[in-house]
């Protein structure tokens, strides 16, 4: 844009032409364009590829382009087959079979000041919790995992109370009745992001029961993401955790 | 039936006629008829009148008939106007404005051996909890109330842990996310009856969120009744609590 | 906890240290910890493993740990493949192909005083009814089964009326319209636990129709568990049936 | 149409004009027009006015037109205010306060050969049952009412078994869990029309629970109409009952 | 029962014993027992087996028993594998691959006086229409099929208007928006049974859209069965069509 | 924007300042700003005010501003009270009590070349049809109304076939089962916009049944708007109808 | 019809016979019959075959018949297997693997005056967008595609603003939250047809979330079709775009 | 707890007694008790009273107790009548008629380092946005409001882009299709909390449409609270914004 304006100033560009070009100019030149890309560049955020519903060829092509951009790359909901295809070109890409994530780290890790606690109710909720953890870590956030601490045996949760209260932000992953979000929300003073999972059967309605429960949490400060959306929780938690200043600064 | 058979035996009744009469005989004579009435007589159960959707005249007429039967009488979802009308004839009838119940005790109270714990999450859940308590008490059951012990401040619940564990059966009343049922279910060894309430707004869907949560409870031994159905929980809990033997027997 | 307090008393432990350790001490030491485990020890309850969504390795590892605990073990929703893997280590484990349960009895059976009646509407509801029966039996409860007594041929149910009325608690298993729960609820005086099943098609909405019907039962004393949750019904019924005293005591 | 064709035959009408007029001629002249009106004339069916959502002036105007047509007239979901307005012009119109129906009989009653049994579960279902009865009767059908025979006290229903089995078609009206339709469907050999009602609360979802239950009835031969649609059931039952021949014919 | 009463009359049976035996006697002896079986015997109705969710062994066993009873036999939702197994024993059993029905006729066909019109909207609705037709025919009813007459080309339906109006009862089978039921309902004077099908995608919600449309039909006299329930419609239509007298009687 | 660029050209504005101002400049200056307003100016479209949920003061203030803009003004879902308040300042504003619209015409009417047919199923659907008509007319479109032509008496619709086929675009307004959209869609060659209404009860689910039916229409070329959204249909139809050229052009 | 009338005029056909024949004459002869076929002939519209739920034999037979009719042919939701079978007879049929369409062009292409813009949110929405494009093109409409312009990077959309505003009608294809329809609706002055897709997971409810969002669009002039219904959107857009006159006419 | 341990150490308390007291001691003494209260004390958080479903007497009593605790007090969903009653005792309590909040500030305001942007789509969403603002401000957070910037006129939003990007956390309040959350989520780099509102009609399903849309947002970093839950969003945003360090620290 600056170049265009300088051309107008110098007279090598007429006003009429400049009006036309400004109208049609890609908006990224005005500052709000290619936002995702800007995010990645400005913040060290990863480029993210949602692999489901894309062909292996499409994922590979997008992955290549993201790698070229130079930052970290995260692929979510990737099959092992996709991983194998991507790994042919990018030998250092890592795959987590449970979380179904692809990660390629190109930036050096810079540990965050705050910690993201990730609390999950049962063994079956682990893959979603892992997706959240991997997302946060590729965004350079420190995480602490608390597995299998569902409310039916609530002492298992309380045993970790101090560690939980030390976190800057907490992710709670639970299926079935999703009660864990409310209990954790009552124990900690930090923001809580609840992730309902599709774990359950019958009246769990593939996670709708947990989703509704979390939206109606009686604990203040709980926000919610989509069912099984560990990525979304990890991303939002990272945005929050980045606000915590390093001690010496 | 016996009379009929004796008439056949004595020859004053032909076989053909007896076949016809047995076919058309009201089934209560075969033992499974007028069950509700039998229940009341056998067990000291109250006659119960669901007052909603009935005219004042209808409720009064049914109430009269129930009083004549001689046992205790319980009216649920009764307006104050209904109470006033019933009280004209039955001066001793009692009305609970929160629970909207009518009660008339005609049998002497015989305290139960076991205790029904009634646990409610918030102040707004109280009317439903009270309906459960009044139902249980007109059925001669001992109750213990634990109000405002929702999971967002879970210490309030834990302070009553010993008392809860002493009960033979527990009713949990909660709206919003209904998480209390799972937490209580994990703390006690007795049967738990969960009552979702319509307390909440938006995604609580008038109690559906709490209902689904309770049906998906991760704690074993939790069963559920309809939204706001304090009566049903109180009745079922009484059926259970009656099984507890008196110490000296 | 006692050891810690004795150390404080004897002076080998400072007050400050004791405060710290008590805060971080696993809550089972305070009495409400490892509840599931305590339940099993106190009551002869089985350790229960929900096998769905767990890998064979995970189920095997948990099964091993449960066996070590010394009590009975129950696995629900187990595939035959899981059974084969578990049976390699635990030769005495039993598998029910219809109910998809694993059971290993380590405690001697002590028959219950009361009986749990399990009533199912149609042939297709049998697997859920069997899961309820197996759950109750591994918890040392006596059961009586009444199969294929759906309401469209209601005489089949009535033929068993006396046997039904002799039970201490009744489980009703039905899909489609779930009407059996209300009819049984009207026939018996004991607590009724209704289990909707996913049997049906179209507007049965995978069991939601039966679930809603059972929650709205016009018979007092009916409580409900999740769709296809035979285990939950068997567990809750066992908690209730345990309240029935043995005749001679 | 015949007149037009005769004009063509006689040459007073050109073919082209006849083509044009036939195209634009109201379709009732071709036989399938003004069907409702034809129905009324052919079959002695009433003209029916659904009064809800119509202004008093609109109802009055339509009522006048129907009366002129000479047959019986039925107004459904009419307020008392509407009745008062209509009665000013039509003094003989009758109003049923519970069923909210207006009826004006202009044809002599000719009793039907068959009987429509109308069975309702509880007192609250009566208004819908009455709407069905009044609809059937204004269509000259014989009815037999069986009130308050819900499945929780199933003997009340069985006491009327013979009378039920004598009917040519049966209407079952029930709210809450709607189980009555299946039980009646299993007892009789005639067509059963089930009417779910909005009686209930919470998980009855304003009649959806009963509707789903009836659609999933395990008894063959049950069909269903909309929630609270007593009129529709009465109308369909009348269409069926009209098929029953008079004995002497 | 008669035998028992005669024994009482003759003195070979005491009154007390007779009371006991009458109480415990299977209810079919009292007239309302084994209703399905009675139906079949009295009316020439088929024995019906719902094959889905049953093992091949179970279906074969039930089929054998039904054949022994001597009447016609109908199996619905049968796989070809089930057919092969049944045909080994019963060589004359017929299988319809589209409707997935098994039929074995043992009674001679006695044509009905009335005709059941079966109208379907599109090619994809044919299997459900065929299930209705086969059900009606094994019940000795005459049928007339009208395929592919959906409302988007409404002339196709109108071409059959006269034939439609000659039927005693009409079944309408339609998926997607289910509008055909209302249009047919407006054209004919006989009872209409609407069968929503699961044909469609997206917002058809597997037939719920058509189901709701049919329940809300603006045409009087339309009743509805479950989604894809061709059997239910055929059965109910047969119960209705049986009411039509033979001309010479 | 042009002024800014000329200032840059003339040197009275530095490039840096221009970059800053272009970044922060309201986007309407770039051409896509204040779109609604531009639409109104460019096309003679009305300014539209959705009055529901706004206070009378808010509506009056917005109305004033719209009048100043010089074009036509349309208020939807306006109470009579709102009308009275607006009319105090704008004496020429018109109010339609059924459609609940406010209209103030400031531009001269310029009749459209094409015609919008508005077809409604029943008397109760009229207010929504009227809202569509008034919206189209304030946008200078010619309309033709076809009332009370529901599918239960389909001849009423066919009588207007030629008139319907002459329209450029058709709006179909129907509640209950919404079948009219499919029937009309099959009769005409022009685009059809379907408006479900909340007319009905029970399983109509306040218009959801009609909405689903319309979305699943078997007739090609049907699009749908929100329940009761006569305005939206009228607006979209006007956008379409504007495409029709005047004959002489 | 004319022939018939001439026969009446000439006396070779009696009036009575003519009445009979006119009643039973296929309605296409009256002008509104075989509408789909007429559409195709009058407008150069394609014959359309919805292949899903049809057997390969059925599709082939219908395809043959459509080809004979002489116009273009479009098959939607066709598997590759269906394509192979059809291609054996019709070597020139084309298959689009993503859109799953079969097309056979028999008419010469006549380009439309207006342009249909097709805007899609993400890569996963492409198949639906392609179905819309192919539908429009076989109907001789000019299209312009704008892929991967979802609202999370809204600059990508704005870069195409001028091109979008040049279209006569716009199709917006989006899954997940479906927000693109509202944003595009606010940018353009032409009719917008929104197509929700089933892209997403969890609370997207297979496209219901996007469908609801689009139905509630705050932008005026947006209409909606069924989930994943690219064909319907392409067809409706073509009906609209046909209204745009060629410049020189 | 310390006192108890010191008593044990000094011997004035036996170990057995100490075990008993520790078991029954209110859990707040162990550090996780009275959490809400602790929160308020530790963090300067307000005591919060949800006034809906509580009687005026109950609200007044709770309000008194909260005031005594010495911190700020917030009442949500308070009627004007409740305000009047509370103001009698607490003259300085403030009431916001739109947001329906009561606030009483007792702590001195200490401005936050970060800013919470609160963006709302339309005038009707203002009350919910105001509830969020008032909640944040009583928690000493700085807010910036952006009203009436819905996506149908997206330039209104973009005009505030720089201000939006300066915020530490953003709250987006929108009803209808809720698209604003995704658009804002794509523009900013900070956490976004989306609040669906019940603004809309028909298929908005009282806010469910907006809720689903927000849960499915294609923009990363968006979390969601319950419908109309401005308080929850304000509270969670405050927890996040508190993490932002003051510049000089």
PDB file of C-alpha atoms in Angstrom, chain A residues 51-146:
ATOM      1  CA  UNK A  51      -7.064 -33.403   7.995  1.00  0.00           C
ATOM      2  CA  UNK A  52     -10.491 -35.037   8.185  1.00  0.00           C
ATOM      3  CA  UNK A  53     -12.501 -34.914   4.952  1.00  0.00           C
ATOM      4  CA  UNK A  54      -9.364 -34.046   2.980  1.00  0.00           C
ATOM      5  CA  UNK A  55      -7.628 -36.430   0.598  1.00  0.00           C
ATOM      6  CA  UNK A  56      -4.096 -37.555   1.347  1.00  0.00           C
ATOM      7  CA  UNK A  57      -2.916 -35.533  -1.630  1.00  0.00           C
ATOM      8  CA  UNK A  58      -4.613 -32.404  -0.334  1.00  0.00           C
ATOM      9  CA  UNK A  59      -3.111 -32.795   3.130  1.00  0.00           C
ATOM     10  CA  UNK A  60       0.355 -33.379   1.704  1.00  0.00           C
ATOM     11  CA  UNK A  61       0.150 -30.303  -0.500  1.00  0.00           C
ATOM     12  CA  UNK A  62      -1.039 -28.069   2.321  1.00  0.00           C
ATOM     13  CA  UNK A  63       1.527 -29.530   4.690  1.00  0.00           C
ATOM     14  CA  UNK A  64       4.314 -28.719   2.236  1.00  0.00           C
ATOM     15  CA  UNK A  65       3.164 -25.123   1.972  1.00  0.00           C
ATOM     16  CA  UNK A  66       2.962 -24.765   5.750  1.00  0.00           C
ATOM     17  CA  UNK A  67       6.443 -26.168   6.196  1.00  0.00           C
ATOM     18  CA  UNK A  68       7.765 -23.647   3.709  1.00  0.00           C
ATOM     19  CA  UNK A  69       6.248 -20.852   5.768  1.00  0.00           C
ATOM     20  CA  UNK A  70       8.891 -21.752   8.307  1.00  0.00           C
ATOM     21  CA  UNK A  71       6.917 -22.134  11.527  1.00  0.00           C
ATOM     22  CA  UNK A  72       5.680 -25.153  13.439  1.00  0.00           C
ATOM     23  CA  UNK A  73       3.000 -27.266  11.776  1.00  0.00           C
ATOM     24  CA  UNK A  74       0.120 -29.132  13.406  1.00  0.00           C
ATOM     25  CA  UNK A  75      -2.217 -31.577  11.671  1.00  0.00           C
ATOM     26  CA  UNK A  76      -5.310 -32.760  13.548  1.00  0.00           C
ATOM     27  CA  UNK A  77      -7.541 -35.807  12.997  1.00  0.00           C
ATOM     28  CA  UNK A  78      -4.926 -37.378  10.783  1.00  0.00           C
ATOM     29  CA  UNK A  79      -5.047 -41.055   9.946  1.00  0.00           C
ATOM     30  CA  UNK A  80      -1.910 -43.164  10.125  1.00  0.00           C
ATOM     31  CA  UNK A  81      -2.088 -43.383   6.362  1.00  0.00           C
ATOM     32  CA  UNK A  82      -1.873 -39.610   6.091  1.00  0.00           C
ATOM     33  CA  UNK A  83       1.089 -39.640   8.462  1.00  0.00           C
ATOM     34  CA  UNK A  84       2.913 -42.184   6.306  1.00  0.00           C
ATOM     35  CA  UNK A  85       2.385 -40.050   3.216  1.00  0.00           C
ATOM     36  CA  UNK A  86       3.505 -36.833   4.871  1.00  0.00           C
ATOM     37  CA  UNK A  87       6.508 -38.533   6.471  1.00  0.00           C
ATOM     38  CA  UNK A  88       7.852 -39.475   3.073  1.00  0.00           C
ATOM     39  CA  UNK A  89       8.640 -35.814   2.432  1.00  0.00           C
ATOM     40  CA  UNK A  90       9.035 -34.602   5.983  1.00  0.00           C
ATOM     41  CA  UNK A  91      10.986 -37.255   7.855  1.00  0.00           C
ATOM     42  CA  UNK A  92      10.864 -35.358  11.144  1.00  0.00           C
ATOM     43  CA  UNK A  93       7.084 -35.163  11.382  1.00  0.00           C
ATOM     44  CA  UNK A  94       5.769 -36.898  14.507  1.00  0.00           C
ATOM     45  CA  UNK A  95       2.519 -38.799  14.817  1.00  0.00           C
ATOM     46  CA  UNK A  96       0.492 -39.498  17.966  1.00  0.00           C
ATOM     47  CA  UNK A  97      -1.688 -42.517  17.350  1.00  0.00           C
ATOM     48  CA  UNK A  98      -4.158 -41.808  20.150  1.00  0.00           C
ATOM     49  CA  UNK A  99      -4.579 -38.105  19.478  1.00  0.00           C
ATOM     50  CA  UNK A 100      -4.243 -38.602  15.713  1.00  0.00           C
ATOM     51  CA  UNK A 101      -2.011 -35.541  15.411  1.00  0.00           C
ATOM     52  CA  UNK A 102       0.872 -34.710  13.099  1.00  0.00           C
ATOM     53  CA  UNK A 103       3.448 -32.281  14.456  1.00  0.00           C
ATOM     54  CA  UNK A 104       6.525 -30.788  12.928  1.00  0.00           C
ATOM     55  CA  UNK A 105       8.533 -28.428  15.062  1.00  0.00           C
ATOM     56  CA  UNK A 106      10.655 -25.914  13.123  1.00  0.00           C
ATOM     57  CA  UNK A 107      10.932 -23.216  15.787  1.00  0.00           C
ATOM     58  CA  UNK A 108      12.987 -23.682  18.901  1.00  0.00           C
ATOM     59  CA  UNK A 109      10.893 -24.314  21.960  1.00  0.00           C
ATOM     60  CA  UNK A 110      10.544 -21.345  24.326  1.00  0.00           C
ATOM     61  CA  UNK A 111       8.886 -22.510  27.513  1.00  0.00           C
ATOM     62  CA  UNK A 112       5.914 -20.524  28.773  1.00  0.00           C
ATOM     63  CA  UNK A 113       5.771 -18.896  32.179  1.00  0.00           C
ATOM     64  CA  UNK A 114       2.375 -20.273  33.070  1.00  0.00           C
ATOM     65  CA  UNK A 115       1.205 -23.877  33.081  1.00  0.00           C
ATOM     66  CA  UNK A 116      -1.872 -25.380  31.461  1.00  0.00           C
ATOM     67  CA  UNK A 117      -3.425 -28.135  33.585  1.00  0.00           C
ATOM     68  CA  UNK A 118      -5.220 -30.785  31.543  1.00  0.00           C
ATOM     69  CA  UNK A 119      -7.600 -32.870  33.629  1.00  0.00           C
ATOM     70  CA  UNK A 120      -9.451 -35.867  32.189  1.00  0.00           C
ATOM     71  CA  UNK A 121     -12.163 -37.992  33.733  1.00  0.00           C
ATOM     72  CA  UNK A 122     -11.484 -41.477  32.405  1.00  0.00           C
ATOM     73  CA  UNK A 123      -9.210 -43.609  30.331  1.00  0.00           C
ATOM     74  CA  UNK A 124     -11.486 -43.229  27.328  1.00  0.00           C
ATOM     75  CA  UNK A 125     -11.133 -39.443  27.420  1.00  0.00           C
ATOM     76  CA  UNK A 126      -7.364 -39.649  27.016  1.00  0.00           C
ATOM     77  CA  UNK A 127      -7.134 -39.165  23.239  1.00  0.00           C
ATOM     78  CA  UNK A 128      -8.958 -35.846  23.449  1.00  0.00           C
ATOM     79  CA  UNK A 129      -6.804 -34.755  26.364  1.00  0.00           C
ATOM     80  CA  UNK A 130      -3.706 -35.703  24.393  1.00  0.00           C
ATOM     81  CA  UNK A 131      -4.873 -33.640  21.401  1.00  0.00           C
ATOM     82  CA  UNK A 132      -5.179 -30.659  23.744  1.00  0.00           C
ATOM     83  CA  UNK A 133      -1.708 -31.274  25.201  1.00  0.00           C
ATOM     84  CA  UNK A 134      -0.014 -31.638  21.825  1.00  0.00           C
ATOM     85  CA  UNK A 135      -1.709 -28.494  20.550  1.00  0.00           C
ATOM     86  CA  UNK A 136      -0.561 -26.510  23.559  1.00  0.00           C
ATOM     87  CA  UNK A 137       2.982 -27.841  23.367  1.00  0.00           C
ATOM     88  CA  UNK A 138       3.450 -27.056  19.687  1.00  0.00           C
ATOM     89  CA  UNK A 139       2.416 -23.537  20.763  1.00  0.00           C
ATOM     90  CA  UNK A 140       5.278 -23.591  23.296  1.00  0.00           C
ATOM     91  CA  UNK A 141       3.088 -23.889  26.375  1.00  0.00           C
ATOM     92  CA  UNK A 142       3.939 -25.905  29.463  1.00  0.00           C
ATOM     93  CA  UNK A 143       1.344 -28.508  30.390  1.00  0.00           C
ATOM     94  CA  UNK A 144       0.559 -30.776  33.335  1.00  0.00           C
ATOM     95  CA  UNK A 145      -1.640 -33.829  32.860  1.00  0.00           C
ATOM     96  CA  UNK A 146      -4.082 -35.266  35.401  1.00  0.00           C
TER      97      UNK A 146
END
